[in-house]
Amino acid sequence: MHLQDAQLLRNLNPEQLAAVTLPAVPALILAGAGSGKTRVLTTRIAWLLATNQVSPGGVLAVTFTNKAAKEMLTRLGTMLPFAVRGMWIGTFHGLCNRLLRAHWKAAGLPQSFQILDSGDQLSAVKRVVKAMNLDEERFVPKQVAWFIAAQKEEGRRPAAVEAFDEHTRKLVQVYEAYEEQCRREGVVDFAELMLRSYELLRDDEPLREHYRRRFGHVLVDEFQDTNRLQYAWLKMFAPPGAQGQGVFAVGDDDQSIYAFRGARVGNMADFEREYRVRSVIKLEQNYRSFGNILDAANALIAHNAQRLGKNLRTDAGPGEPIRVQEAASDYAEAQWLLDEARELHRGGMPRSEIAVLYRSNAQSRVIESALFNAGIPYRVYGGLRFFERAEVKHALAYLRLLENPDDDTSFLRVVNFPARGIGARSIEQLQDAARASGRSLAQSVGAVPGKAGLNLQGFVHKLDTMRSATQGLTLREIIEHVVHESGLLDFYRTEKEGQDRIENLQELVNAAESFVTQEGFGKDAVALPLDEHGPGTLAGGGETAIPSPDAETGEIVSPLAAFLTHASLEAGDNQAQAGTDAVQLMTVHSAKGLEFDAVFITGIEEGLFPHEQSLSDADGVEEERRLMYVAITRARKRLYLSFSQTRMLHGQTRYNVKSRFFDELPEGALKWLTPRQQGFGSGYAREYRQAWDRGQGLSGIVGAGRVERAEPWQQPVPFTPKAPAAPAGQAPLRTGQAVFHTKFGEGVVVTLEGSGEDARAQVRFGRHGVKWLLLAMAKLTPIE
Ligand code: ATP
Ligand code: MG
């Protein structure tokens, strides 16, 4: 292989160059957003390969999100003259999955183990809590699931958990029973992927040694977000003190945003100490964003006390100001951003260069529907949207049962869906029989007597028939067959809103098709470069296709199994057809490491961003601020910040105050598209609370009609409180009026504001306290 490595290194500054061309030693690159960390890491891989210091099979590179891993592969693909797909470059979960697929036997897993996504995991936990006769109020399944995940992330099996009180002891028992259930069903959850592969390497010395020799270079992006277990996992491949092995960690303490999942910024200090890193390389030149965007990022993050401290600079000039928009409602916000996005696109910006970021997944719905109604293609990343839809999960459950008849979670999901006369009582009987014999549900159908037993056997027989009928079919044909034969299609045909669901099932076939093309299954699968171990050796040393072949038989996992794994790991990429130019929607968390020409950060409101759950302690607010820093630094050219006075979230209308973060941004870098209201921000929040206590709510302060400052391009528009008018067809209300609400009972109107569709009232209810209600929806009846 001959590569112009000089050309490879041409576009690097001196510090970057030094980092890229370091010898095979432990190295830590600590640098701010957009300073080229990922570029350095990727270029280093290319350079190591180009100069023959390592073979493609000898590189292990880890990052956090699927999108980031893909991006890294794409960037690498442009630098190297051969296919990079078989290289060990991926997310922690993806690589763990690959390792376990190759060594399923040694890891104590069935060959076709399935991965539980978070929804499946929750229902699995629920079943355990129920089987143990525990009170779901005290052992809330969601909290139990968190407990189990947290233990696993600390590397603790049930026996290793210290329980000082009765409640914790019970939780540990649930953890134990949950493990047993997963084992019986041949399923693993996300945390298990990590822990299981860590234990595999820890306990199997020859295997560990094999991988240690194999990976001459281990590289980690976003190191600040690794948790204890991930760090320990990395050490299995590259222990401190090993000679001649390169360990390359890059990170930014200001972008540490996963503390809630056990991420430890402290891993960076530990790494520096344990690996005796000689010099930490810092990069301060930012190549991504214009000056105003960077000034905002620098000024914001300076409000955090716990920092290693660094600043970003750019030669790019100030660029455009950051545009700030205040909207009356979340609908108005979505409408505004879609108009802006359309304008940007008309001006020549590809839609894929426009990102809409939000703090919480739930915010995407309104934005999605606005884009959808306007016919603008979009893609949602991060949330498990598509694969979480019920009909899709049903179809996947059937497919999983074809792969693994003992998958009880899937069995329970569809045993009576569509309905086939199998009641809750029969299922309980079946579960008892399975528990008693320690076998799976499918294996226990014979133990249920009577008609119910026959129905159950009929179901298992149906699955068997489908299994044999789909042998040798393509993935597309298998899915079509299953959707049809399972009865799902017929069922949704008769349902009122079934059309949507049928389309989603169709989309599942599309998803499978694009998976086959992307992952190289089928006729155009290309052989990938082999490493020094040759094909078919231990660990699937020379990969021929993704996923790895089984270590012992050399058998390549079936496309169906691979697709099911993909569905669990990479859920949610299917709103716009692959290849369509689409606006990018994602949470701030999943935007980490990415960049876009234009970025909208929406819903920057107190309680939402910073999130209300973070407000009780300073660490929480600092983490939110880092999150905001991540969001701001995604933008190359244009940044929009927006907040909305009202928002529907979790079925309630919330009345909002704009985020404290606005007070932390340099005024000179901002351009207010709507006039800035006096006193908004922390001072406003105080006033707001006092007004709230006085029973005046927003109108108590905003109604004063003051405008602090108007930009020359924006005529001041003083706020004039309109006389509140009721929505059409409803009797007008007045303050002091007694009203009746179907859910909250009797109350008294304290405040009225807004008009028409927007009219809202604050009502003090006898039993339920004070509530804000949107009159168009709340339907208050006046009582005299
Ligand atoms: P983050 O912290 O957000 O992950 P990062 O430090 O990983 O950011 P990169 O994504 O590697 O930064 O780089 C940011 C942008 O700057 C990319 O578009 C990259 O191609 C570009 N860039 C990096 N270094 C240079 C350079 N020396 N010359 C020109 N462009 C560069
Ligand atoms: Mg990066």
mmCIF file of N, CA and C in Angstrom, residues 292-301 303 322-324 601 604 625 628-629 632 639 641 659-670 672 676:
data_model
loop_
_atom_site.group_PDB
_atom_site.id
_atom_site.type_symbol
_atom_site.label_atom_id
_atom_site.label_comp_id
_atom_site.label_asym_id
_atom_site.label_seq_id
_atom_site.Cartn_x
_atom_site.Cartn_y
_atom_site.Cartn_z
ATOM 1 N N ASN A 292 -18.356 34.722 17.045
ATOM 2 C CA ASN A 292 -19.481 34.971 17.953
ATOM 3 C C ASN A 292 -19.928 33.687 18.645
ATOM 4 N N ILE A 293 -19.909 32.611 17.903
ATOM 5 C CA ILE A 293 -20.329 31.323 18.470
ATOM 6 C C ILE A 293 -19.333 30.886 19.538
ATOM 7 N N LEU A 294 -18.068 31.061 19.238
ATOM 8 C CA LEU A 294 -17.036 30.681 20.219
ATOM 9 C C LEU A 294 -17.065 31.572 21.446
ATOM 10 N N ASP A 295 -17.262 32.890 21.231
ATOM 11 C CA ASP A 295 -17.340 33.800 22.383
ATOM 12 C C ASP A 295 -18.461 33.367 23.308
ATOM 13 N N ALA A 296 -19.581 32.993 22.713
ATOM 14 C CA ALA A 296 -20.720 32.565 23.522
ATOM 15 C C ALA A 296 -20.354 31.297 24.302
ATOM 16 N N ALA A 297 -19.718 30.359 23.623
ATOM 17 C CA ALA A 297 -19.344 29.101 24.290
ATOM 18 C C ALA A 297 -18.358 29.362 25.423
ATOM 19 N N ASN A 298 -17.343 30.171 25.140
ATOM 20 C CA ASN A 298 -16.329 30.473 26.164
ATOM 21 C C ASN A 298 -16.942 31.178 27.366
ATOM 22 N N ALA A 299 -17.802 32.184 27.083
ATOM 23 C CA ALA A 299 -18.383 32.965 28.176
ATOM 24 C C ALA A 299 -19.289 32.087 29.031
ATOM 25 N N LEU A 300 -20.053 31.237 28.386
ATOM 26 C CA LEU A 300 -20.976 30.385 29.130
ATOM 27 C C LEU A 300 -20.217 29.438 30.057
ATOM 28 N N ILE A 301 -19.264 28.742 29.498
ATOM 29 C CA ILE A 301 -18.605 27.684 30.269
ATOM 30 C C ILE A 301 -17.726 28.271 31.374
ATOM 31 N N HIS A 303 -18.669 30.096 33.544
ATOM 32 C CA HIS A 303 -19.461 30.112 34.768
ATOM 33 C C HIS A 303 -19.346 28.816 35.556
ATOM 34 N N ILE A 322 -25.536 35.579 16.857
ATOM 35 C CA ILE A 322 -26.387 34.441 17.236
ATOM 36 C C ILE A 322 -27.822 34.952 17.332
ATOM 37 N N ARG A 323 -28.726 34.304 16.648
ATOM 38 C CA ARG A 323 -30.100 34.800 16.621
ATOM 39 C C ARG A 323 -30.916 34.189 17.761
ATOM 40 N N VAL A 324 -31.640 35.067 18.456
ATOM 41 C CA VAL A 324 -32.437 34.597 19.593
ATOM 42 C C VAL A 324 -33.918 34.861 19.332
ATOM 43 N N ILE A 601 -31.014 25.619 18.754
ATOM 44 C CA ILE A 601 -31.176 25.011 20.083
ATOM 45 C C ILE A 601 -32.520 25.509 20.597
ATOM 46 N N ILE A 604 -34.954 26.638 25.334
ATOM 47 C CA ILE A 604 -33.955 27.027 26.347
ATOM 48 C C ILE A 604 -34.689 27.764 27.462
ATOM 49 N N ARG A 625 -24.836 23.080 32.105
ATOM 50 C CA ARG A 625 -24.096 24.120 31.401
ATOM 51 C C ARG A 625 -23.135 23.486 30.394
ATOM 52 N N MET A 628 -25.096 22.645 27.461
ATOM 53 C CA MET A 628 -25.365 23.828 26.638
ATOM 54 C C MET A 628 -24.111 24.178 25.829
ATOM 55 N N TYR A 629 -22.960 24.009 26.455
ATOM 56 C CA TYR A 629 -21.685 24.276 25.764
ATOM 57 C C TYR A 629 -21.531 23.319 24.570
ATOM 58 N N ILE A 632 -23.969 24.575 21.798
ATOM 59 C CA ILE A 632 -23.519 25.788 21.094
ATOM 60 C C ILE A 632 -22.373 25.475 20.130
ATOM 61 N N LEU A 639 -26.098 30.110 14.394
ATOM 62 C CA LEU A 639 -26.652 29.515 15.603
ATOM 63 C C LEU A 639 -27.942 30.248 15.958
ATOM 64 N N LEU A 641 -30.996 30.408 18.948
ATOM 65 C CA LEU A 641 -31.422 29.970 20.279
ATOM 66 C C LEU A 641 -32.889 30.350 20.427
ATOM 67 N N SER A 659 -34.238 30.609 30.055
ATOM 68 C CA SER A 659 -33.171 30.005 30.832
ATOM 69 C C SER A 659 -32.163 31.018 31.369
ATOM 70 N N ARG A 660 -31.609 30.700 32.518
ATOM 71 C CA ARG A 660 -30.545 31.508 33.103
ATOM 72 C C ARG A 660 -29.343 31.594 32.168
ATOM 73 N N PHE A 661 -29.220 30.623 31.264
ATOM 74 C CA PHE A 661 -28.049 30.619 30.379
ATOM 75 C C PHE A 661 -27.990 31.862 29.493
ATOM 76 N N PHE A 662 -29.165 32.479 29.235
ATOM 77 C CA PHE A 662 -29.141 33.697 28.418
ATOM 78 C C PHE A 662 -28.372 34.815 29.109
ATOM 79 N N ASP A 663 -28.418 34.821 30.440
ATOM 80 C CA ASP A 663 -27.697 35.867 31.172
ATOM 81 C C ASP A 663 -26.197 35.630 31.153
ATOM 82 N N GLU A 664 -25.788 34.461 30.713
ATOM 83 C CA GLU A 664 -24.369 34.114 30.756
ATOM 84 C C GLU A 664 -23.713 34.236 29.386
ATOM 85 N N LEU A 665 -24.498 34.689 28.405
ATOM 86 C CA LEU A 665 -23.952 34.823 27.057
ATOM 87 C C LEU A 665 -23.618 36.290 26.806
ATOM 88 N N PRO A 666 -22.567 36.555 26.047
ATOM 89 C CA PRO A 666 -22.183 37.947 25.798
ATOM 90 C C PRO A 666 -23.214 38.644 24.917
ATOM 91 N N GLU A 667 -23.763 39.737 25.423
ATOM 92 C CA GLU A 667 -24.830 40.450 24.728
ATOM 93 C C GLU A 667 -24.417 40.826 23.301
ATOM 94 N N GLY A 668 -23.119 41.193 23.155
ATOM 95 C CA GLY A 668 -22.633 41.662 21.863
ATOM 96 C C GLY A 668 -22.670 40.600 20.768
ATOM 97 N N ALA A 669 -22.740 39.335 21.176
ATOM 98 C CA ALA A 669 -22.739 38.261 20.170
ATOM 99 C C ALA A 669 -24.160 37.893 19.749
ATOM 100 N N LEU A 670 -25.160 38.482 20.435
ATOM 101 C CA LEU A 670 -26.546 38.064 20.201
ATOM 102 C C LEU A 670 -27.326 39.081 19.369
ATOM 103 N N TRP A 672 -31.387 39.770 18.991
ATOM 104 C CA TRP A 672 -32.732 39.336 19.389
ATOM 105 C C TRP A 672 -33.701 39.528 18.250
ATOM 106 N N ARG A 676 -36.343 41.878 23.619
ATOM 107 C CA ARG A 676 -35.987 41.259 24.880
ATOM 108 C C ARG A 676 -36.809 41.883 25.994
#
